[in-house]
PDB file of C-alpha atoms in Angstrom:
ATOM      1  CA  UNK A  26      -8.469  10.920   4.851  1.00  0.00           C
ATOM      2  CA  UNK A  27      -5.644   9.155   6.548  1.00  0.00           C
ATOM      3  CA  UNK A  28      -6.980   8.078  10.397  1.00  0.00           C
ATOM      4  CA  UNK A  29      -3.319   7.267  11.093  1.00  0.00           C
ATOM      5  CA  UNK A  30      -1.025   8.365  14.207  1.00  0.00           C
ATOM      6  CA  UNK A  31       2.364   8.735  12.532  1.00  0.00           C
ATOM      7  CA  UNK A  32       5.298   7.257  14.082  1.00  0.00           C
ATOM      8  CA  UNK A  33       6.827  10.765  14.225  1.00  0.00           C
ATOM      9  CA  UNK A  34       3.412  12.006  16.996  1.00  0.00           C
ATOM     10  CA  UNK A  35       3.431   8.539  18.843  1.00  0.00           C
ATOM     11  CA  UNK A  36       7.518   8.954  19.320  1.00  0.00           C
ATOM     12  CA  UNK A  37       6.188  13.008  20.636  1.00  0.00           C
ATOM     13  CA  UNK A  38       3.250  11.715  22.950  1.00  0.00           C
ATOM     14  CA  UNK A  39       5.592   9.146  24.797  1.00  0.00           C
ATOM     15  CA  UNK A  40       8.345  11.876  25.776  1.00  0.00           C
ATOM     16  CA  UNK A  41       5.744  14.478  26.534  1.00  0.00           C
ATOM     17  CA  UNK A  42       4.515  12.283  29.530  1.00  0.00           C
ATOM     18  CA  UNK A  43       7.789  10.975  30.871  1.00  0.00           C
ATOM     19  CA  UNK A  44       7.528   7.486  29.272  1.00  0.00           C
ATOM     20  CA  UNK A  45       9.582   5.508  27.502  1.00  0.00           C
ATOM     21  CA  UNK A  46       9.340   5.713  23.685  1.00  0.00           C
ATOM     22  CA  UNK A  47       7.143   3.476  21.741  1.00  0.00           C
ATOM     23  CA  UNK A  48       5.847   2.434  25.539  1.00  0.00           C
ATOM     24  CA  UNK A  49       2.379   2.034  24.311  1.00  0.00           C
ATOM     25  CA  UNK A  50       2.803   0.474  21.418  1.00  0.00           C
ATOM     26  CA  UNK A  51       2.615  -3.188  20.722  1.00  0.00           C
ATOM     27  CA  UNK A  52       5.629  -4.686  19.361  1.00  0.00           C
ATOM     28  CA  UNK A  53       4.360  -6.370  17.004  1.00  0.00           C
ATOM     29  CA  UNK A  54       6.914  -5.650  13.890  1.00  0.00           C
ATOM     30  CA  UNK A  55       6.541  -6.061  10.384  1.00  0.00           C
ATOM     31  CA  UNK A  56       9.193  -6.658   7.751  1.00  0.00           C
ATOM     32  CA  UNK A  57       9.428  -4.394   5.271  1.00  0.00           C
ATOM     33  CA  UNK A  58       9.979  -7.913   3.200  1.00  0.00           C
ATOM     34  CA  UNK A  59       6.368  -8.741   4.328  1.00  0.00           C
ATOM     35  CA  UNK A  60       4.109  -5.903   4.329  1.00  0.00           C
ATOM     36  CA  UNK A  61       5.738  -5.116   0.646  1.00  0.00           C
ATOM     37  CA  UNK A  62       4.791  -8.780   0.056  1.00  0.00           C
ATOM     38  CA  UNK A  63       0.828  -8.777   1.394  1.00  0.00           C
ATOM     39  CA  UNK A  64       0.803  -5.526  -1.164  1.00  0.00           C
ATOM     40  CA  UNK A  65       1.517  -7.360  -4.244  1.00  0.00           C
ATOM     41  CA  UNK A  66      -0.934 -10.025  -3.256  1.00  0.00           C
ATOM     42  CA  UNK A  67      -3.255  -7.288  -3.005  1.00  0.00           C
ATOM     43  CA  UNK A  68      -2.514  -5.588  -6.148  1.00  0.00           C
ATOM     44  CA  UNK A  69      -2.644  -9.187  -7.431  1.00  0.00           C
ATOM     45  CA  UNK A  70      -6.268 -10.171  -5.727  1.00  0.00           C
ATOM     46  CA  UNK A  71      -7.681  -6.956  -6.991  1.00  0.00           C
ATOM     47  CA  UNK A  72      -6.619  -7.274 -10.497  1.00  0.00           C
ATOM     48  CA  UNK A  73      -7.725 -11.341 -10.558  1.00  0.00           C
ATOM     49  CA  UNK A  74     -11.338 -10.147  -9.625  1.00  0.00           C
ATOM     50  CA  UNK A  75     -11.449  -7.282 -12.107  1.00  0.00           C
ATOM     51  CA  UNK A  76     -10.370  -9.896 -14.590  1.00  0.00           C
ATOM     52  CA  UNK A  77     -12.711 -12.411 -13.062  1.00  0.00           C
ATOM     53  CA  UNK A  78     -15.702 -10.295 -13.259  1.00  0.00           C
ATOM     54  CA  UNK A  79     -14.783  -8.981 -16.738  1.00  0.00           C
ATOM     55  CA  UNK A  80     -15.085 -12.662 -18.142  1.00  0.00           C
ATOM     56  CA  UNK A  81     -18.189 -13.292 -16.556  1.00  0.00           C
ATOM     57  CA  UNK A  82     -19.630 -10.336 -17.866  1.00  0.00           C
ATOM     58  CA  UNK A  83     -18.118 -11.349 -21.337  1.00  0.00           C
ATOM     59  CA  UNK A  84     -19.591 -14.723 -21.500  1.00  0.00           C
ATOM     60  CA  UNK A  85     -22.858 -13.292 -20.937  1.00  0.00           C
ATOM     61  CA  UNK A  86     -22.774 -14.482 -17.294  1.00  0.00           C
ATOM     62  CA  UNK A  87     -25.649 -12.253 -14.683  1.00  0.00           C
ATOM     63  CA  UNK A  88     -23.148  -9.774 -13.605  1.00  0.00           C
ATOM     64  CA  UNK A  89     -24.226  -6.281 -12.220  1.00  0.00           C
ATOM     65  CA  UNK A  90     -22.090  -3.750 -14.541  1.00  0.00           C
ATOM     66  CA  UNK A  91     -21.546  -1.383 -11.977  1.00  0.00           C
ATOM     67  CA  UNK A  92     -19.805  -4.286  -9.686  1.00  0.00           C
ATOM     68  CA  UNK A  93     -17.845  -4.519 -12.893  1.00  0.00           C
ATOM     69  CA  UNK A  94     -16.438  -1.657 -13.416  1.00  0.00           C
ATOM     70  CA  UNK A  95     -15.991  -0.923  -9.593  1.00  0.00           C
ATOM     71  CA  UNK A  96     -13.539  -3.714  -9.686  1.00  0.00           C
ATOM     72  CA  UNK A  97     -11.723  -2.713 -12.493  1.00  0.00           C
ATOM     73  CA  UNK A  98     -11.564   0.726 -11.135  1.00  0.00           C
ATOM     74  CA  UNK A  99     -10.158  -0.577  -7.751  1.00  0.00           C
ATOM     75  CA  UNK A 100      -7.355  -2.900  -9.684  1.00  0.00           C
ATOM     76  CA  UNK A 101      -6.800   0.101 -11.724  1.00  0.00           C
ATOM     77  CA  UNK A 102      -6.233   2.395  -8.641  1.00  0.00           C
ATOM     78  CA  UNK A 103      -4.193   0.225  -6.700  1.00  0.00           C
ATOM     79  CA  UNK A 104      -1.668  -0.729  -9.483  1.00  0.00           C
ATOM     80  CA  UNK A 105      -1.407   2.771 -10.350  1.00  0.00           C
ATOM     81  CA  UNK A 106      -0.458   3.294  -6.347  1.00  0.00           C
ATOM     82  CA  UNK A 107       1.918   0.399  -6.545  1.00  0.00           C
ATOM     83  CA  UNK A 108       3.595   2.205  -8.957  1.00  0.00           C
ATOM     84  CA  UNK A 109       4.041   5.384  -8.180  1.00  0.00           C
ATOM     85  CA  UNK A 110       5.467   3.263  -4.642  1.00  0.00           C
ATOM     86  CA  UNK A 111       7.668   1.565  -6.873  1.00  0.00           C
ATOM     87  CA  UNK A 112       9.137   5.149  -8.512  1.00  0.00           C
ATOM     88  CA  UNK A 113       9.088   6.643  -5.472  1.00  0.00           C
ATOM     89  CA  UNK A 114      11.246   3.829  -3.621  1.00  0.00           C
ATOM     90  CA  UNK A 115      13.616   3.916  -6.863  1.00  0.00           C
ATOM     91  CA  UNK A 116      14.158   7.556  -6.306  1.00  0.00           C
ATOM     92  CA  UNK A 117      14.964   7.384  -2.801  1.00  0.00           C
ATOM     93  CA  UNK A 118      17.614   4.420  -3.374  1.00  0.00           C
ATOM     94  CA  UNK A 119      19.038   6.856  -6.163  1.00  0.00           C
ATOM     95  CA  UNK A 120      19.291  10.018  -4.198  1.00  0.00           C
ATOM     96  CA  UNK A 121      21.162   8.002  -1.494  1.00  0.00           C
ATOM     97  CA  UNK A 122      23.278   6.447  -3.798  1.00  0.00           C
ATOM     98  CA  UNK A 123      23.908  10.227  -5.025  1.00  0.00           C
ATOM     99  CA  UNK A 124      25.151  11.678  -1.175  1.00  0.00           C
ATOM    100  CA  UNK A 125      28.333  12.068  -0.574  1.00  0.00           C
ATOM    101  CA  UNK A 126      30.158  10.201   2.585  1.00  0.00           C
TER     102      UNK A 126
END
């Protein structure tokens, strides 16, 4: 479950009690350059420990299976979510592409 304020009820709260928008926010902004950057890295870490832990288990090395496969489940989930990111992203670029000006 998402614990999240969207931008949409934070941009609602403000108005409803006379402030400014975004008043009680930090401004602390993020490129989307960056925060699609510090994904990949993550996709990346969590797929070099699945790998890492794989090998050790390979070589014979004391590994607890279940960390094993806990890893290779989380590299698994979050490259499947960086893909279906990826083909989402692609299909907003091509419906804007597709609207008329």
């Amino acid at each position: 479950m998402i614990n999240q304020v969207s931008p949409f009820q934070l941009q609602s709260i403000g108005q409803s009690h006379g402030a400014a928008p975004h008043s009680n926010i930090q401004s602390t902004k993020t490129s989307f350059a960056d925060m699609l950057k510090s994904s990949i890295e993550e996709v990346n870490q969590s797929q070099a420990e699945s790998d890492k832990l794989t090998n050790a288990l390979a070589q014979g090395q004391n590994v607890n299976l279940d960390e094993v496969m806990i890893a290779a489940q989380k590299s698994n989930i979050t490259l499947t979510a960086a893909t279906e990111f990826r083909n989402k992203a692609i299909e907003a670029y091509q419906e804007m592409m597709r609207m008329q000006m």
